[in-house]
Coordinates of C-alpha atoms in Angstrom, one line a residue:
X66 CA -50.9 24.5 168.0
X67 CA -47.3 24.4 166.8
X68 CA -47.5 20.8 165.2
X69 CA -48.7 17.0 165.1
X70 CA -46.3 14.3 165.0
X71 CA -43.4 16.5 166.2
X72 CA -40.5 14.1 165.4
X73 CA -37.8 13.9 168.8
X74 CA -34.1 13.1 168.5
X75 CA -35.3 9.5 169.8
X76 CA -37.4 9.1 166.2
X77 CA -40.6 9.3 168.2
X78 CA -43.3 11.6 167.2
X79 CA -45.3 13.5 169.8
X80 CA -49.4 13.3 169.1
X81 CA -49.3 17.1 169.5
X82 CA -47.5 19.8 170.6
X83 CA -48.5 23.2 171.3
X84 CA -48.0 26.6 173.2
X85 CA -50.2 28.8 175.5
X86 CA -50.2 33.0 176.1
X87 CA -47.7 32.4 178.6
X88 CA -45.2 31.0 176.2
X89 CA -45.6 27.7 178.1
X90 CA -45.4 24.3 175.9
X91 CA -48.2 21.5 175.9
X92 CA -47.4 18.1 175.1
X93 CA -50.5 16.2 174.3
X94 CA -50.7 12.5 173.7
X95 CA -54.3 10.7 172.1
X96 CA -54.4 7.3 173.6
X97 CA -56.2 6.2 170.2
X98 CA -54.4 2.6 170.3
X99 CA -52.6 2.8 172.9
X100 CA -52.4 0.6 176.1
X101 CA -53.4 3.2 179.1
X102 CA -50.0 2.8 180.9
X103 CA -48.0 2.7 177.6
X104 CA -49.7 6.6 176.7
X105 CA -48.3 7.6 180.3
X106 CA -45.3 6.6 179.6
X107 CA -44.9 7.9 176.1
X108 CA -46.3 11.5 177.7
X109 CA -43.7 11.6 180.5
X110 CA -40.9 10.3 178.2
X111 CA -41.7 13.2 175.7
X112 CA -41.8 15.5 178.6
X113 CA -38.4 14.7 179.1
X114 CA -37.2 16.0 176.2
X115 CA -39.6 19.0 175.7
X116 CA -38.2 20.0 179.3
X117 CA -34.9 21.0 178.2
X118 CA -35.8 22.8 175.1
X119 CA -34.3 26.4 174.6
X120 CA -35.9 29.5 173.2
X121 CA -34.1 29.2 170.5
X122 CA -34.8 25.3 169.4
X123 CA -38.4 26.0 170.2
X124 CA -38.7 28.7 167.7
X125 CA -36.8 26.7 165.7
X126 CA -39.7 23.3 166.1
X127 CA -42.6 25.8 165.3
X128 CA -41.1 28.0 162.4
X129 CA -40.7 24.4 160.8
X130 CA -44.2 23.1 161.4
X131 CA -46.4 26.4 161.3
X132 CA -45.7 27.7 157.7
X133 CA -44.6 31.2 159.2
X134 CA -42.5 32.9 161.5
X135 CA -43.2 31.4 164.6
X136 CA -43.6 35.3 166.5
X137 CA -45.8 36.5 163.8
X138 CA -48.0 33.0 164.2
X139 CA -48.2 33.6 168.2
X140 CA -49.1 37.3 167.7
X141 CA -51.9 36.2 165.4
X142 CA -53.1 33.5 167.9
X143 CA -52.7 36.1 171.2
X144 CA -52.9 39.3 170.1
X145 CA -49.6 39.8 171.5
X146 CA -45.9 39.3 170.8
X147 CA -44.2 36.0 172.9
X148 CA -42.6 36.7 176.1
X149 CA -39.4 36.8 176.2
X150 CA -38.8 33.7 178.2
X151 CA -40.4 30.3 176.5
X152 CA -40.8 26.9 178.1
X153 CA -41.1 27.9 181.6
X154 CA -43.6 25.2 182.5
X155 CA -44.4 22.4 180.8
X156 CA -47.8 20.4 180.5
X157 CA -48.2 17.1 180.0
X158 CA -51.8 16.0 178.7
X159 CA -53.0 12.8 178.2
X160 CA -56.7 12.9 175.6
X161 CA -58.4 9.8 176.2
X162 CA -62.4 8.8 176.3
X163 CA -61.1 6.9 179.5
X164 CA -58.3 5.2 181.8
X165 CA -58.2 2.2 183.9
X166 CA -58.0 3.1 187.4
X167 CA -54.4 1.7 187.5
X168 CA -53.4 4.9 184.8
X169 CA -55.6 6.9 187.0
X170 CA -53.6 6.3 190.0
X171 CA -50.0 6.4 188.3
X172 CA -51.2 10.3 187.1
X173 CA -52.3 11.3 190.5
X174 CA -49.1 10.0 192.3
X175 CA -46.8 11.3 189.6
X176 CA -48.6 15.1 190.2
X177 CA -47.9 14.8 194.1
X178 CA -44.7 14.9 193.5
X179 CA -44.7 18.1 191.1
X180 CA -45.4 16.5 187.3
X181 CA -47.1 18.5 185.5
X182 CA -49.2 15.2 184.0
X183 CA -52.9 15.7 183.7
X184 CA -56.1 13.7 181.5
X185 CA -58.6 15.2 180.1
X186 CA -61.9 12.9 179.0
X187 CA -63.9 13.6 176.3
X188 CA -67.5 12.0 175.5
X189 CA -69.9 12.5 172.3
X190 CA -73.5 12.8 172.9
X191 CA -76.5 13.4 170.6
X192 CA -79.8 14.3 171.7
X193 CA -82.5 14.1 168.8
X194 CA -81.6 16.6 166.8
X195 CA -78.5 18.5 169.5
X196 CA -75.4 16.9 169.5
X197 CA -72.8 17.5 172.6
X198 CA -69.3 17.4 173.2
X199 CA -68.5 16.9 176.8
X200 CA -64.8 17.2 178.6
X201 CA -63.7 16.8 182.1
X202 CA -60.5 16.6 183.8
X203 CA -58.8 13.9 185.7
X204 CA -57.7 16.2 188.3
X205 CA -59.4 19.8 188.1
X206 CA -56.4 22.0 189.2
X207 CA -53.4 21.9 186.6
X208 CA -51.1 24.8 187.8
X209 CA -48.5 21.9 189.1
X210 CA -44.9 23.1 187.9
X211 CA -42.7 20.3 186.5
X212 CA -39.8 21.7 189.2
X213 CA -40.1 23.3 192.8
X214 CA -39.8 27.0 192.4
X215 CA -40.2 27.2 188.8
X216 CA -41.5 30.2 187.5
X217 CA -44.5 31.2 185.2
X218 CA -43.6 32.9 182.1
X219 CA -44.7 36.2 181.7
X220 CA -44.8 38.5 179.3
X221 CA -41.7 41.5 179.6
X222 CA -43.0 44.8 180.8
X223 CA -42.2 47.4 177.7
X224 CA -39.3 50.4 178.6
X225 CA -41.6 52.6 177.0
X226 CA -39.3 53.6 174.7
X227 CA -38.3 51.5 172.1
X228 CA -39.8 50.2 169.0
X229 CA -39.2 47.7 166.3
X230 CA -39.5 48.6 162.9
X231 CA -39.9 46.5 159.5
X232 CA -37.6 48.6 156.7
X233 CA -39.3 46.2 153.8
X234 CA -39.3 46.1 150.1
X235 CA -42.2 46.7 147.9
X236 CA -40.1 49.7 146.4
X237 CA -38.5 51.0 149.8
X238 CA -34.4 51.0 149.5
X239 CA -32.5 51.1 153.0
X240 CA -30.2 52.7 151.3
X241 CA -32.3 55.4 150.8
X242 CA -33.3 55.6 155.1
X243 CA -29.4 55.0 155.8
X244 CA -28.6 58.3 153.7
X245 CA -31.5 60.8 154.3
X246 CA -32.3 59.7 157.9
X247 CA -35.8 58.1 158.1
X248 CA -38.2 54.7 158.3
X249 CA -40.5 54.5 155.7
X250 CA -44.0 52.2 155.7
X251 CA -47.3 52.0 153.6
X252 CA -49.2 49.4 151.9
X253 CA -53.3 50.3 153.4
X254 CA -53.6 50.5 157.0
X255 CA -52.2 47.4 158.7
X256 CA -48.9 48.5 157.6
X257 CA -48.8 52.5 158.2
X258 CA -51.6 52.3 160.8
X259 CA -48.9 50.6 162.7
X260 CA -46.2 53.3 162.3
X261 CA -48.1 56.4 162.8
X262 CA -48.2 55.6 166.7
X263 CA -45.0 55.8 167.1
X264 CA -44.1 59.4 169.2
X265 CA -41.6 61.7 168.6
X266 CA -38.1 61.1 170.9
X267 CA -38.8 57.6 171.0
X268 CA -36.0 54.9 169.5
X269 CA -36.7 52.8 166.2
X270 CA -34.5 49.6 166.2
X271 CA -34.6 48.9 162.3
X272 CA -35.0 45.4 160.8
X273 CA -34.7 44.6 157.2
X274 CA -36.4 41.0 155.9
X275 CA -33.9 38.5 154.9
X276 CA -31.3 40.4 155.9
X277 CA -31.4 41.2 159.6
X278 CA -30.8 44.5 161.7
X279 CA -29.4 47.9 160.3
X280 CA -29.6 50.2 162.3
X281 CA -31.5 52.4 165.5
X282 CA -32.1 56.1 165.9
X283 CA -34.0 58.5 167.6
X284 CA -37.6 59.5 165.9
X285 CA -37.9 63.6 165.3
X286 CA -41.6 63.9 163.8
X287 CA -44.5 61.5 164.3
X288 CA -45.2 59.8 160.8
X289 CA -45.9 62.0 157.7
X290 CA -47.7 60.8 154.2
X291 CA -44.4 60.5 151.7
X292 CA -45.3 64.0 150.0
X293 CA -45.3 66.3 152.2
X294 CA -42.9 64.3 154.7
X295 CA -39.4 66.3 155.4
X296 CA -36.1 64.9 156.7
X297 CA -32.9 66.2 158.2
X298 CA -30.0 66.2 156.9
X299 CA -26.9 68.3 157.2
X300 CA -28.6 70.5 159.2
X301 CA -31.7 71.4 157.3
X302 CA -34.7 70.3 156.7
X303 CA -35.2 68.9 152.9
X304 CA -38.6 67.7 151.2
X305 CA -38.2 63.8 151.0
X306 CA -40.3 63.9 147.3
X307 CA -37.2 66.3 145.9
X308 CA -34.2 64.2 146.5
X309 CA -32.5 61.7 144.2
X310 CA -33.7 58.2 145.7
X311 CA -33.2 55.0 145.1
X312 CA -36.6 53.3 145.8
X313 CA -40.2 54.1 144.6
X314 CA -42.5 55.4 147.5
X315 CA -46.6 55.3 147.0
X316 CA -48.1 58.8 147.4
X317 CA -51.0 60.4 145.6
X318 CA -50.6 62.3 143.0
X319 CA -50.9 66.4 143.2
X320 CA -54.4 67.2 144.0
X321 CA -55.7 63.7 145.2
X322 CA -56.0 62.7 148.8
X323 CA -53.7 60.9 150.4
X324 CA -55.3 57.5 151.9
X325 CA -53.5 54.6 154.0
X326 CA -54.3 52.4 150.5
X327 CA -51.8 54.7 148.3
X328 CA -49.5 56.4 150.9
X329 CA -46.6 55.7 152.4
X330 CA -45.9 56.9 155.5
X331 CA -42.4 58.4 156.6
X332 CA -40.8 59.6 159.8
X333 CA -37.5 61.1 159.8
X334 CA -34.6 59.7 162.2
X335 CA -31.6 60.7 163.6
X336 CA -29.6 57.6 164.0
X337 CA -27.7 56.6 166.8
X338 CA -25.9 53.8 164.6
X339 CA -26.1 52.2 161.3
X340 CA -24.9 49.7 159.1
X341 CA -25.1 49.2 155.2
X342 CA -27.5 45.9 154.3
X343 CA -24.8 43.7 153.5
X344 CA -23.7 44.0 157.4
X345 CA -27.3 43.9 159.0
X346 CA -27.2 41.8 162.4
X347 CA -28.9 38.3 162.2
X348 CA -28.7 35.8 164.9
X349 CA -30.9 33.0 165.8
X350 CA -33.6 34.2 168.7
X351 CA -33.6 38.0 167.8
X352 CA -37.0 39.6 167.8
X353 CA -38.7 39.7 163.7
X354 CA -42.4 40.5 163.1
X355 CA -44.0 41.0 159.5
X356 CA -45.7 43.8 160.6
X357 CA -44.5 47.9 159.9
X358 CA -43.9 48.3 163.6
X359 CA -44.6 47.3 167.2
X360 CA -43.3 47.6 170.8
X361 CA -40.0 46.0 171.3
X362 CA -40.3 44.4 174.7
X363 CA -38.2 41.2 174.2
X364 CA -34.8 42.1 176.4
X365 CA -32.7 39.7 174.9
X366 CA -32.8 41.2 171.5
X367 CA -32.6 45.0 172.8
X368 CA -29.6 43.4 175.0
X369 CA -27.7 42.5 171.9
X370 CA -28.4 45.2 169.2
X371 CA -27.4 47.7 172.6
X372 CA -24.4 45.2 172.2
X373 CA -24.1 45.0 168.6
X374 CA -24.4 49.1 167.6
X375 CA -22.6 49.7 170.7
X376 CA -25.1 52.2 172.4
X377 CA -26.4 52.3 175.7
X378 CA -29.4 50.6 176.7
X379 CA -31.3 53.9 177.4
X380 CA -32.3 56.2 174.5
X381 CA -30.3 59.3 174.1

C-alpha cells in the first residue's frame, strides 16, 4: 500500500493507491457513500491520471506517503528491489459489498475494450462462535492491460557483476575509502552479512546517504573483519588498523573474537573513478537502499553513473 487519500492535481483524493511485485500500480476506490455509477467514474477518472505517471513521480507519491524510501519500503514488502520499469499496467478496482446491475454492465463493457477496471465484493459472516470474511470478483480474470500491446513489468535480469554499496556514517569517513582504496560496513549482521557476499573482481558502485554517488571500483579481496583487513595502496599492501584515519571503525579488541555485532567489515578497492563527497552524483530516480549492499540491477542508474564517472558499462 503506498497511501490513502492520495491527493491528484484535480484536488481529488484516490480511496487507495498501491503497488504489486511487478511494479504495477492499483488504484482502488470504496464505494462507502458513493452512488454505484458515480465510484466508476471516479475509478476511471483517477485511472486517467495514474496512467501517465513516471518512475520518477511515482517514487516521488510513495516516498511522501510511506515514511521511508520508497525502494527500501518495496524491498521490505517483496523481498526484492523494484524493477526497473514502474507503472506498466495499471488496475483499476472498485471494493464494494455490491453494484446494481447497470454498474455491473458499464465494468464488463469497459474491460472488452481493454480497461483494466475490475470489482471485487466482500461479505461478513459469523457462524456461532466462527466469523468469515468472504470476497469474489466481478469478473474472475484481471490480466486485461489498460493499452493493446502493453507490457508487464518485470523485474531486470542482474549483469552479474555489479553491486551497490552503502558508504554510511556511524564513524565511517569516505574520505577515508577515497584515500586508502576500500568499502567499509558493520553494525551486527544485517549490515556486514550483506557485504561479505560480494566476490572478488566484481564492481562496487559507492553510494553515500544524503549525499549521493562517489565513486566505483573493482573489489580485490572478499570482505575482511577491520583488524586484520589490508588495503592497497601505492603498490603495497598496508594493514588498514595502522594508518592515520579519519573515521572510527568497530573491531574487537586484541585477543577477543571478532563477531558481526562489534566488527566492521572491509574490502579493499581499486577504483575505476571517484569523487570527493561534496561532488557525489544525486539525481531524482537513481537506485538508494538502506542496506550495506545488494545487487545493482536497475539499468537506468548503472546507465548514468557509466555516464557520470565516464567508464564503460562492462567492468574492467
Amino acid at each position: 500500500m503506498i497511501g490513502r487519500q492520495v491527493r491528484t492535481p484535480h484536488n481529488k483524493l484516490i480511496d487507495l493507491l498501491a503497488i504489486d511485485a511487478d511494479g504495477n500500480l492499483h488504484v482502488l476506490e470504496l464505494k462507502r457513500d458513493k452512488t454505484p455509477r458515480e465510484v466508476v467514474a471516479q475509478a476511471l477518472d483517477y485511472g486517467s491520471w495514474v496512467s501517465t505517471l513516471t518512475r520518477d513521480e511515482v517514487i516521488g507519491i510513495a516516498n511522501d506517503h510511506l515514511g521511508q524510501p520508497f525502494e527500501a519500503a518495496f524491498e521490505e514488502a517483496f523481498g526484492e528491489i523494484p524493477p526497473d520499469e514502474l507503472n506498466a499496467e495499471l488496475q483499476l478496482t472498485i471494493v464494494a459489498t455490491n453494484l446494481d446491475s447497470s454498474s455491473e454492465r458499464i465494468v464488463t463493457y469497459l474491460r472488452e475494450f481493454g480497461v483494466p477496471v475490475n470489482a471485487v465484493f466482500f461479505s461478513y459472516l459469523e457462524d456461532e462462535d466462527r466469523r468469515y470474511l468472504a470476497r469474489s470478483w466481478l469478473v474472475d480474470d484481471q490480466a486485461v492491460s489498460m493499452a493493446p500491446g502493453s507490457k508487464k513489468g518485470k523485474r531486470a535480469q542482474w549483469n552479474g557483476q555489479d553491486w551497490y554499496v552503502n558508504f554510511g556514517s556511524h564513524g565511517r569517513e569516505w574520505s577515508d575509502g577515497l584515500g586508502f582504496g576500500f568499502v567499509s560496513a558493520g553494525g551486527g549482521p544485517a549490515f556486514s552479512g550483506k557485504l561479505r557476499p560480494i566476490p572478488t573482481g566484481d564492481r562496487v558502485n559507492v553510494y553515500v546517504p544524503g549525499s549521493g554517488y562517489v565513486g566505483i571500483g573493482i573489489t580485490l579481496t572478499e570482505a575482511q573483519p577491520f583488524r586484520v583487513a589490508q588495503v592497497h595502496r601505492d603498490g603495497q599492501w598496508l594493514q588498514l588498523a595502522d594508518q592515520d584515519l579519519a573515521g572510527s571503525y568497530q573491531h574487537a579488541a586484541p585477543g577477543k573474537e571478532e563477531t558481526d555485532d562489534i566488527t566492521d567489515w572491509v574490502i579493499p578497492v581499486r577504483w575505476l573513478a571517484t569523487v570527493p563527497l561534496n561532488e557525489a552524483f544525486k539525481e531524482a530516480g537513481l537506485f538508494s537502499n538502506p542496506n550495506a549492499a545488494c545487487k545493482l540491477r536497475q539499468q537506468f542508474t548503472l546507465e548514468r553513473l557509466a555516464e557520470q564517472f565516464g567508464i564503460d558499462s562492462e567492468a574492467e
